[in-house]
Short mmCIF file of N, CA and C in Angstrom, two decimals:
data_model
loop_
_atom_site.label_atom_id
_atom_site.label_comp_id
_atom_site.label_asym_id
_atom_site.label_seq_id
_atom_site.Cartn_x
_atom_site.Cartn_y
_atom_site.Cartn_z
N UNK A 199 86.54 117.84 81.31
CA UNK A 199 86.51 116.82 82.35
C UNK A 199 86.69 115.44 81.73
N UNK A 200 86.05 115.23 80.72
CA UNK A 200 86.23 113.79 80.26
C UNK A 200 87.59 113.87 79.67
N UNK A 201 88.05 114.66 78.97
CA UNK A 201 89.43 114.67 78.67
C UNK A 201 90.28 114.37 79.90
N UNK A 202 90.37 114.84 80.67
CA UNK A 202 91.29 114.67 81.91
C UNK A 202 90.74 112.93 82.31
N UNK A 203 89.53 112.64 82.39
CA UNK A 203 89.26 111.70 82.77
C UNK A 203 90.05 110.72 82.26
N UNK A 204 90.31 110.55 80.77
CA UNK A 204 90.39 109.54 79.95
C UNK A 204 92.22 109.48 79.84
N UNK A 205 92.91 110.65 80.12
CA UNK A 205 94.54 110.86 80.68
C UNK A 205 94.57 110.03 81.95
N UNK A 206 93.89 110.37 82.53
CA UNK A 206 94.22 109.67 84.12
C UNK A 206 93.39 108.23 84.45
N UNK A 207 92.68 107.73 84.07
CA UNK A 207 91.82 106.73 84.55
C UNK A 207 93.03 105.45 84.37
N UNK A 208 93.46 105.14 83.51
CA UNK A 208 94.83 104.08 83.41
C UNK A 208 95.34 104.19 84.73
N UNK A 209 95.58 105.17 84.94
CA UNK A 209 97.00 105.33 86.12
C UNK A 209 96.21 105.24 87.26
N UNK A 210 94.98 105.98 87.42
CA UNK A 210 94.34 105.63 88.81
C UNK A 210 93.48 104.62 88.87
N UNK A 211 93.13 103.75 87.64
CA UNK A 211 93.09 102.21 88.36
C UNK A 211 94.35 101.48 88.93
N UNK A 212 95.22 101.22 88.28
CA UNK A 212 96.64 100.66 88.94
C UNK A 212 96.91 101.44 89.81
N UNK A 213 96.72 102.81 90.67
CA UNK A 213 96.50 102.94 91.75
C UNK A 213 95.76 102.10 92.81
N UNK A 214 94.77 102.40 92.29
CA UNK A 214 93.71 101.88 92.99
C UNK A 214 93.86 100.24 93.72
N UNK A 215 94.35 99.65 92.42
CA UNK A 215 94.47 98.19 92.29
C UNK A 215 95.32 97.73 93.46
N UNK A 216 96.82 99.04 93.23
CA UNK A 216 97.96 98.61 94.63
C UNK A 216 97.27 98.15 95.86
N UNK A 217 95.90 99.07 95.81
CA UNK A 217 95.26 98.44 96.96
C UNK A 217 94.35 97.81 97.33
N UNK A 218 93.24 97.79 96.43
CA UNK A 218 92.17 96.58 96.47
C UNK A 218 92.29 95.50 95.27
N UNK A 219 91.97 94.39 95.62
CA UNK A 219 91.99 93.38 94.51
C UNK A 219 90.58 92.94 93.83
N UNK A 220 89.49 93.69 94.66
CA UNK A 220 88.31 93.55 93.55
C UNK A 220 88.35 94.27 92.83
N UNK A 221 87.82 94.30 91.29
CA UNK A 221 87.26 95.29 90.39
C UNK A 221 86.48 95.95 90.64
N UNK A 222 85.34 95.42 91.03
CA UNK A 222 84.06 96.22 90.99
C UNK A 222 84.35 96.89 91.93
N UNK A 223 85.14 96.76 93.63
CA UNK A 223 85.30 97.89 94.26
C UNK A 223 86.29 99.15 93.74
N UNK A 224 86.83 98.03 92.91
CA UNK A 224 87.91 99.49 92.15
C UNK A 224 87.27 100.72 91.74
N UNK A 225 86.28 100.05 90.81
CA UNK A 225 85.38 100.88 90.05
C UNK A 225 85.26 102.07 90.75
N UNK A 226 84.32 101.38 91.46
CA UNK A 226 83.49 101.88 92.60
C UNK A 226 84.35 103.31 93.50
N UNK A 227 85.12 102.79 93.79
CA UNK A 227 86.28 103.94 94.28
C UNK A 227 86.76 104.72 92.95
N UNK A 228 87.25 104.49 92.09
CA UNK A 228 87.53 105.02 90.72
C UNK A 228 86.51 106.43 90.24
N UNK A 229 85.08 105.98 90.82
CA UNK A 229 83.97 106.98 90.12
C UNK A 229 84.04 107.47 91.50
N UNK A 230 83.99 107.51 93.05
CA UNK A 230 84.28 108.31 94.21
C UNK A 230 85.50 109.29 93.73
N UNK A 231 86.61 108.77 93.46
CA UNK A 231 87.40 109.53 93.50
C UNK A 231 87.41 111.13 92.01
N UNK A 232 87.37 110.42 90.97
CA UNK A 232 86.78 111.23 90.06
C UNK A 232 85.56 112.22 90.67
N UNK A 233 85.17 112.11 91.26
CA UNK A 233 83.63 113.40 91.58
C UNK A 233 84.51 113.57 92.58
N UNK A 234 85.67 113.62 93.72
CA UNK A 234 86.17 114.54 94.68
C UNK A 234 87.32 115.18 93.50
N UNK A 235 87.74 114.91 92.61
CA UNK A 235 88.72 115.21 91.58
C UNK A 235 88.05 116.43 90.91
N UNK A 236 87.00 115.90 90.33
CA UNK A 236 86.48 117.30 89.44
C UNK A 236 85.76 118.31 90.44
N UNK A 237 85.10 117.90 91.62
CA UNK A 237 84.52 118.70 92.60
C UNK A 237 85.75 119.84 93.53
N UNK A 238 86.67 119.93 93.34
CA UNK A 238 87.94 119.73 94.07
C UNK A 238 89.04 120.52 93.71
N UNK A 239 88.67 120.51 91.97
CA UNK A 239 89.70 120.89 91.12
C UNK A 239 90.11 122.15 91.47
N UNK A 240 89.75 123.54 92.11
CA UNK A 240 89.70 124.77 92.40
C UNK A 240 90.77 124.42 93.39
N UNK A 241 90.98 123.47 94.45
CA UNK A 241 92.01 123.73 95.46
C UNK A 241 93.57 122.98 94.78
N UNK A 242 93.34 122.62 93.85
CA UNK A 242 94.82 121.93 92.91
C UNK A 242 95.16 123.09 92.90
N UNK A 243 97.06 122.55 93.19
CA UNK A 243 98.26 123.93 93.32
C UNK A 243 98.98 123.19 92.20
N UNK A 244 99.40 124.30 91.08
CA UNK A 244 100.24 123.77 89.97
C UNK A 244 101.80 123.99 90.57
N UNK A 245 102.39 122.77 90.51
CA UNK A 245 103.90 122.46 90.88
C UNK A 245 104.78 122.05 89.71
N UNK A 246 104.33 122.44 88.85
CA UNK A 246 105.53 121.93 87.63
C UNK A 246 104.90 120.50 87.21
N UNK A 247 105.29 120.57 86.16
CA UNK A 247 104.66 118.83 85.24
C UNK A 247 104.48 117.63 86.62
N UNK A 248 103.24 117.18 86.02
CA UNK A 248 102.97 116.06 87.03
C UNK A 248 102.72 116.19 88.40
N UNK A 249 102.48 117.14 88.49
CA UNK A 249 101.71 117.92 89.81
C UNK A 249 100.28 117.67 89.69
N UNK A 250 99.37 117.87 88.81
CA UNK A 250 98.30 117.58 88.47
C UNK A 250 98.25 115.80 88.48
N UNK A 251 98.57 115.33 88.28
CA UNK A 251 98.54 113.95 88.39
C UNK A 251 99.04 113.33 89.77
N UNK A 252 100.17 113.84 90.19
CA UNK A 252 100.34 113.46 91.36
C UNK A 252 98.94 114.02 92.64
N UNK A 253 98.61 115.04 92.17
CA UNK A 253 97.45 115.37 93.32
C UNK A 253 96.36 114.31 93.21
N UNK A 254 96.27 114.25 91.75
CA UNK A 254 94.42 112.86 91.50
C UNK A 254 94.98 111.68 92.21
N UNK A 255 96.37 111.44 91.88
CA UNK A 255 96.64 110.45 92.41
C UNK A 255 96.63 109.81 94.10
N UNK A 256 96.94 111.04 94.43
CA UNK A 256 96.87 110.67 96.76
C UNK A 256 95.47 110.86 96.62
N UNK A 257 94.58 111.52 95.85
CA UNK A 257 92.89 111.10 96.16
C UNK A 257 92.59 110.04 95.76
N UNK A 258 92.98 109.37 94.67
CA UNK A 258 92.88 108.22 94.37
C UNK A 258 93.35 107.29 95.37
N UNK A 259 94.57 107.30 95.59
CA UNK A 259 95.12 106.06 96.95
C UNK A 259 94.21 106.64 98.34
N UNK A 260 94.09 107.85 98.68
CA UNK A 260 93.12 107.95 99.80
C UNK A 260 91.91 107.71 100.00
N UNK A 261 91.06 107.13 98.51
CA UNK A 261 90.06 107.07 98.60
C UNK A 261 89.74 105.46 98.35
N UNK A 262 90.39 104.71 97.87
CA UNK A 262 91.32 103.58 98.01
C UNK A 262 91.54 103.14 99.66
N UNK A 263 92.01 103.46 100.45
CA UNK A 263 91.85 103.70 101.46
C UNK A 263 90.86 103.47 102.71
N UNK A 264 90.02 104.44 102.46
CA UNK A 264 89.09 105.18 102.92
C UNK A 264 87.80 103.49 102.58
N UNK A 265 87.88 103.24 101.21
CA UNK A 265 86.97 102.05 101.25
C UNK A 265 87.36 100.69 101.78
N UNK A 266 88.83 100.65 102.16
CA UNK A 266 88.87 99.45 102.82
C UNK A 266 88.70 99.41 104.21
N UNK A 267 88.80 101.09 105.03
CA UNK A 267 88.43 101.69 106.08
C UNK A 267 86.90 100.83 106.57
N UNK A 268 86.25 101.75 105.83
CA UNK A 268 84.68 101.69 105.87
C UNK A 268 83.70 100.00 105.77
N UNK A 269 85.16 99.19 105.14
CA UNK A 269 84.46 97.89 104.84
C UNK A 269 85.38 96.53 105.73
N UNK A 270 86.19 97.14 107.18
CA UNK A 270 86.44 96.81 107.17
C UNK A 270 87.35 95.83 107.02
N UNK A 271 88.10 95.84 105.91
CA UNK A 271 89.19 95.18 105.41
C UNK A 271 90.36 95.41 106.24
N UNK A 272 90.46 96.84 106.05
CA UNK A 272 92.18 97.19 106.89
C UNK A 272 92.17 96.66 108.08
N UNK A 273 93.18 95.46 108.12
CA UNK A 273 93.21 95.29 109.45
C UNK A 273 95.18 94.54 109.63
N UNK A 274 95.22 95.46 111.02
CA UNK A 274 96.38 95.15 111.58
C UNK A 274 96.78 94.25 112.39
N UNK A 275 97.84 93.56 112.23
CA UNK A 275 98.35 92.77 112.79
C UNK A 275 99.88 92.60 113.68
N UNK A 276 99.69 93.22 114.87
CA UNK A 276 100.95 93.41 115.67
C UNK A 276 102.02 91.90 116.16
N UNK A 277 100.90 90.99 116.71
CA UNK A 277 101.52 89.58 116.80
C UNK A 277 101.47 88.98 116.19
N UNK A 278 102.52 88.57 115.20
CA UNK A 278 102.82 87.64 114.21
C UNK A 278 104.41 86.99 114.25
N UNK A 279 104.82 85.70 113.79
CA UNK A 279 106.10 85.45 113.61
C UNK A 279 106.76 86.16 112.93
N UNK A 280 107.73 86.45 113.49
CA UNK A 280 108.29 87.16 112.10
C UNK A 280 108.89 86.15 111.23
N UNK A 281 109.41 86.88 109.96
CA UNK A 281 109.70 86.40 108.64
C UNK A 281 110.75 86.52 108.61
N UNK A 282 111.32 85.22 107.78
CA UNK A 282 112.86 85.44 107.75
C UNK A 282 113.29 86.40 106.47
N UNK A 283 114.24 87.25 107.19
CA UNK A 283 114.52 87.82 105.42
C UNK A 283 115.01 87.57 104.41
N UNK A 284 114.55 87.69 103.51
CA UNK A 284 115.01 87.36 101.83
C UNK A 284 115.96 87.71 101.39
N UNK A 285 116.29 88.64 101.89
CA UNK A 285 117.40 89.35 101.20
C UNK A 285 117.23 89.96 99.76
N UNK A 286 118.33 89.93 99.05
CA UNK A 286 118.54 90.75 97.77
C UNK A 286 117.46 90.28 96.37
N UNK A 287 116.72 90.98 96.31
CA UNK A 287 115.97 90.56 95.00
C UNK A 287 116.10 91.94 94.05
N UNK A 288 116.13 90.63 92.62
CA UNK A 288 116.17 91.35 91.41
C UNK A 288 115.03 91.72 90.54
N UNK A 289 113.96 93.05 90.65
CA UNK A 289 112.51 92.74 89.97
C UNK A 289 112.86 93.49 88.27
N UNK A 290 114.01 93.81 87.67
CA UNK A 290 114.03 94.28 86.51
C UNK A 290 113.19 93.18 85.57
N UNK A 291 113.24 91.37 85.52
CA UNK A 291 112.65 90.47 85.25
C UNK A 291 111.50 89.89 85.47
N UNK A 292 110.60 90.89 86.19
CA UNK A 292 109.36 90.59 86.31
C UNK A 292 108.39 91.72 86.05
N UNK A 293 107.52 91.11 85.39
CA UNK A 293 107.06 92.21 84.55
C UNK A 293 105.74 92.38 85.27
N UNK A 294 105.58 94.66 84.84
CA UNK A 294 104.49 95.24 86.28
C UNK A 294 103.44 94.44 86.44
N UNK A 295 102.77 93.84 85.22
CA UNK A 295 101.00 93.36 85.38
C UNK A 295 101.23 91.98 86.34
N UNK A 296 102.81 91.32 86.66
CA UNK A 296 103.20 90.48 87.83
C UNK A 296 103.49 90.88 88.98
N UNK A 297 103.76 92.04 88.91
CA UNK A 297 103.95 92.52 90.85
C UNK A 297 103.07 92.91 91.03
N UNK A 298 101.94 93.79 90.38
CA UNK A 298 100.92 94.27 90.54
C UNK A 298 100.05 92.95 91.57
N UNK A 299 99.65 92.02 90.46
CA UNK A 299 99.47 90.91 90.87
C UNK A 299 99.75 90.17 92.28
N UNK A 300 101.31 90.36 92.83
CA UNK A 300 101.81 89.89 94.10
C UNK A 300 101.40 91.07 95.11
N UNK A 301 101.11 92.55 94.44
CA UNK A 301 100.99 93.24 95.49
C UNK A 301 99.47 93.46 96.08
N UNK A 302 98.96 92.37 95.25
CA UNK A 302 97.52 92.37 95.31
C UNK A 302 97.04 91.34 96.08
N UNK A 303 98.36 90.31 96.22
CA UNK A 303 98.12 89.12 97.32
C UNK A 303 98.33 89.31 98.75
N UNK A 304 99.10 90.80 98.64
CA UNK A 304 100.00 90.66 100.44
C UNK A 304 98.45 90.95 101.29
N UNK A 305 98.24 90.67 102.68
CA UNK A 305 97.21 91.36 103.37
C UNK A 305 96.82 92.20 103.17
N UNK A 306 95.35 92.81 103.32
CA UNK A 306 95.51 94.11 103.26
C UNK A 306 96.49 95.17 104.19
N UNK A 307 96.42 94.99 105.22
CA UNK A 307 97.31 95.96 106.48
C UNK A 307 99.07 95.98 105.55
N UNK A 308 99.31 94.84 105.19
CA UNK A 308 101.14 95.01 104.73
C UNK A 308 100.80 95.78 103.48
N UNK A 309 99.64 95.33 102.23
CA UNK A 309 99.52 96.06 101.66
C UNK A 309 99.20 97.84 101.05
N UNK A 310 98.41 98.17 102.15
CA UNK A 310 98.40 99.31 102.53
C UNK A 310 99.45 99.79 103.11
N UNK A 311 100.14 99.35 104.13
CA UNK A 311 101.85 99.87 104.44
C UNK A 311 102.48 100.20 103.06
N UNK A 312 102.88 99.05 102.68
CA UNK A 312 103.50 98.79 101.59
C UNK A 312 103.56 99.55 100.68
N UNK A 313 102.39 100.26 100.20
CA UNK A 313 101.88 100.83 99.00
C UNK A 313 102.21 102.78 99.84
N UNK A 314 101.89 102.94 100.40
CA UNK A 314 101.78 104.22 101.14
C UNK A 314 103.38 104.87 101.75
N UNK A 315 103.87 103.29 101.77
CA UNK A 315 105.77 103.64 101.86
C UNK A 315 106.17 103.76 100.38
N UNK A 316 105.90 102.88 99.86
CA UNK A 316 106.39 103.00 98.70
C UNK A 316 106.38 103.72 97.25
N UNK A 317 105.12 103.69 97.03
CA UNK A 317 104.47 104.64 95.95
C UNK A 317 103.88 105.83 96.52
N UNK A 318 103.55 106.08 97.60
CA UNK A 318 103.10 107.55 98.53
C UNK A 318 104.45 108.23 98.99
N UNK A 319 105.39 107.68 98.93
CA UNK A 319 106.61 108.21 99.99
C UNK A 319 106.39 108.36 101.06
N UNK A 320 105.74 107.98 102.09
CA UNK A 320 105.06 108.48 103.25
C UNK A 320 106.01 107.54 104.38
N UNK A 321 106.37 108.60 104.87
CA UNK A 321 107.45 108.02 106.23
C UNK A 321 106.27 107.03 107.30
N UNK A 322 107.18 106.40 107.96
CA UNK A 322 106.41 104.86 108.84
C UNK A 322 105.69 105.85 109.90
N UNK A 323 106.21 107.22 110.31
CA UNK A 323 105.76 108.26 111.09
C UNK A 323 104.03 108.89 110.76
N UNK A 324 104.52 109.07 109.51
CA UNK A 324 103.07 109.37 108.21
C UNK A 324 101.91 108.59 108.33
N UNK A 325 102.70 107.44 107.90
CA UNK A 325 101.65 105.71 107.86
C UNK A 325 100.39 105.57 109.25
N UNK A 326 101.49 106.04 110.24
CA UNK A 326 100.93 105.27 111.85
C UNK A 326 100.11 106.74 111.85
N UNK A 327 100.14 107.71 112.01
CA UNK A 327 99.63 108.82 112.12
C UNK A 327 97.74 109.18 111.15
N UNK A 328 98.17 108.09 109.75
CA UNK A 328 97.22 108.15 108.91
C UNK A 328 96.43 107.26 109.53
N UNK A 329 96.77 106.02 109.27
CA UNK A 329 95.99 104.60 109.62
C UNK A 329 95.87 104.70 111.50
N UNK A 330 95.81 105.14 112.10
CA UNK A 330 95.77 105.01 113.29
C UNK A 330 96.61 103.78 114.06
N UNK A 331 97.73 104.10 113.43
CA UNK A 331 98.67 102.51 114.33
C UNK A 331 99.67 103.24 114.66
N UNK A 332 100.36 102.14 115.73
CA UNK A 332 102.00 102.44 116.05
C UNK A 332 102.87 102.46 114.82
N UNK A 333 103.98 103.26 115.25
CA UNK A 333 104.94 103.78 113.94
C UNK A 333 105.74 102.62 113.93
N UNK A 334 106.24 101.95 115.18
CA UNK A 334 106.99 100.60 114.97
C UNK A 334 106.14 99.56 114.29
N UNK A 335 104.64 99.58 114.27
CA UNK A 335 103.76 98.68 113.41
C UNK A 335 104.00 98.85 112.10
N UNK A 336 103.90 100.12 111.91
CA UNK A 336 104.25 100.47 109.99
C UNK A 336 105.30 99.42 109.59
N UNK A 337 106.35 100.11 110.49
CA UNK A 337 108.08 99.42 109.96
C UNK A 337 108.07 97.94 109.80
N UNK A 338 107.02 97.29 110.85
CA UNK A 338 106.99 96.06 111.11
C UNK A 338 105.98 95.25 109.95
N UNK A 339 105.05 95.97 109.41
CA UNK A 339 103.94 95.51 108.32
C UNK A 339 104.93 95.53 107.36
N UNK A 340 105.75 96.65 106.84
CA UNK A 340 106.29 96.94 105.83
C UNK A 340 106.86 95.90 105.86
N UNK A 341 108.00 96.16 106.77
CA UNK A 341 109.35 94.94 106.55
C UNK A 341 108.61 93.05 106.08
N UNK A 342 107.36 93.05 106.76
CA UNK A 342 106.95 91.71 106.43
C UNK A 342 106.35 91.69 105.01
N UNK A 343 105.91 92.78 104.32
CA UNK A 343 105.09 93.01 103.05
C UNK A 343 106.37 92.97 102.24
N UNK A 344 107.67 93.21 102.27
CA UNK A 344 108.61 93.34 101.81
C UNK A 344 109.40 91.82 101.37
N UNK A 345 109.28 91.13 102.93
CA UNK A 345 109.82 89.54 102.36
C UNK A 345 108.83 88.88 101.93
N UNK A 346 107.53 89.34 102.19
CA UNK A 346 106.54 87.95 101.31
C UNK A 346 106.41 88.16 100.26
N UNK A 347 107.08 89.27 99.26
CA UNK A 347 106.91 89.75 97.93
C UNK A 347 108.31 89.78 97.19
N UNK A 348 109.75 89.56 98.24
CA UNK A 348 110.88 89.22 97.92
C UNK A 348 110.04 87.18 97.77
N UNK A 349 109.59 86.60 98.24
CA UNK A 349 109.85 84.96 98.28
C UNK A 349 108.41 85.18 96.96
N UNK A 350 107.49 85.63 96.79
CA UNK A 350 106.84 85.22 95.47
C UNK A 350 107.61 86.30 94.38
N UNK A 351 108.72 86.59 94.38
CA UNK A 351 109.22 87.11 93.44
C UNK A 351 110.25 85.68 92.88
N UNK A 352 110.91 85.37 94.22
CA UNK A 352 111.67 84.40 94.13
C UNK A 352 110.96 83.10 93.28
N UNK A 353 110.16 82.66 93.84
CA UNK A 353 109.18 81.87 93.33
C UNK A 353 108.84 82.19 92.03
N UNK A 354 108.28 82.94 91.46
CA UNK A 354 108.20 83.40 89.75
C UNK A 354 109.48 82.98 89.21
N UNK A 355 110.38 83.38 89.73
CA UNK A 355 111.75 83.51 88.93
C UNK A 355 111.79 82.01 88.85
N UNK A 356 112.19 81.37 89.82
CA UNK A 356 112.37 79.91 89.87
C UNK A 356 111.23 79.16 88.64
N UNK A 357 110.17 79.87 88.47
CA UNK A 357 109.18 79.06 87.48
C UNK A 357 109.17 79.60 86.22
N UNK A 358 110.36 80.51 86.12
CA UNK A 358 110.71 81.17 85.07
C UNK A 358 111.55 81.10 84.32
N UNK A 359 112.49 80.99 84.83
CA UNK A 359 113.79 80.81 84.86
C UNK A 359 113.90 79.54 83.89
N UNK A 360 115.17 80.14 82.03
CA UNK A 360 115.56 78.57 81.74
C UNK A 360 114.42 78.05 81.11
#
């Protein structure tokens, strides 16, 4: 167990992180998720390399989740302006411990979209079905979690740049 622990704990804090920006709740979720991980381990299906990691990992983001559930945080937002779009951004020049960072600024609600489209693969169908929202809300969190992280990408670059 501690062996496995000490393979995976890297990767399921920067899980974790995609979605909360305190530490100590990281933690906190970090040692939840580890005791449903080792408690648990009997229903893991081996799928070829990285199957085992990909499973700690959706307990990790679900449990991630689950504490911003419980505390309140997740919260949605249907009426808002929309955002103009950004268009084309380049992130090969910004380095992860910096998006991490921006993805740690978006709301929670875009961030949780965000993170659950993106690093979960989870269709906007998935999203609304999980989180209890409309599926046009997903598309609509996303798409806005998408340009406020295209314009502080933009923004880095510009203070980077040269």
């Amino acid at each position: 167990m501690h062996r496995l622990y000490e393979c995976l704990k890297g990767y399921a804090t920067t899980v974790s992180l995609r979605y909360i920006s305190d530490r100590d709740a990281v933690n906190d979720v970090l040692q939840d998720s580890f005791i449903k991980i080792f408690s648990r381990i009997d229903e893991f299906e081996f799928r070829g390399e990285g199957s085992l990691k990909g499973w700690a990992m959706r307990i990790v983001a679900n449990e991630s989740m689950n504490y911003l559930r419980r505390n309140g945080r997740l919260i949605f937002v249907d009426e808002v302006p929309e955002i103009e779009d950004e268009g084309e951004v380049h992130l090969e020049r910004v380095p992860m411990d910096v998006m991490l960072h921006m993805i740690q600024q978006l709301p929670e609600g875009y961030r949780a979209v965000f993170n659950m489209y993106v690093f979960g693969q989870m269709s906007h169908k998935q999203i609304a079905l999980e989180l209890g929202i409309k599926e046009n809300s997903s598309a609509s969190q996303y798409s806005r979690a998408k340009n406020m992280l295209a314009r502080m990408i933009k923004e880095y670059m510009k203070n980077h740049d040269g």
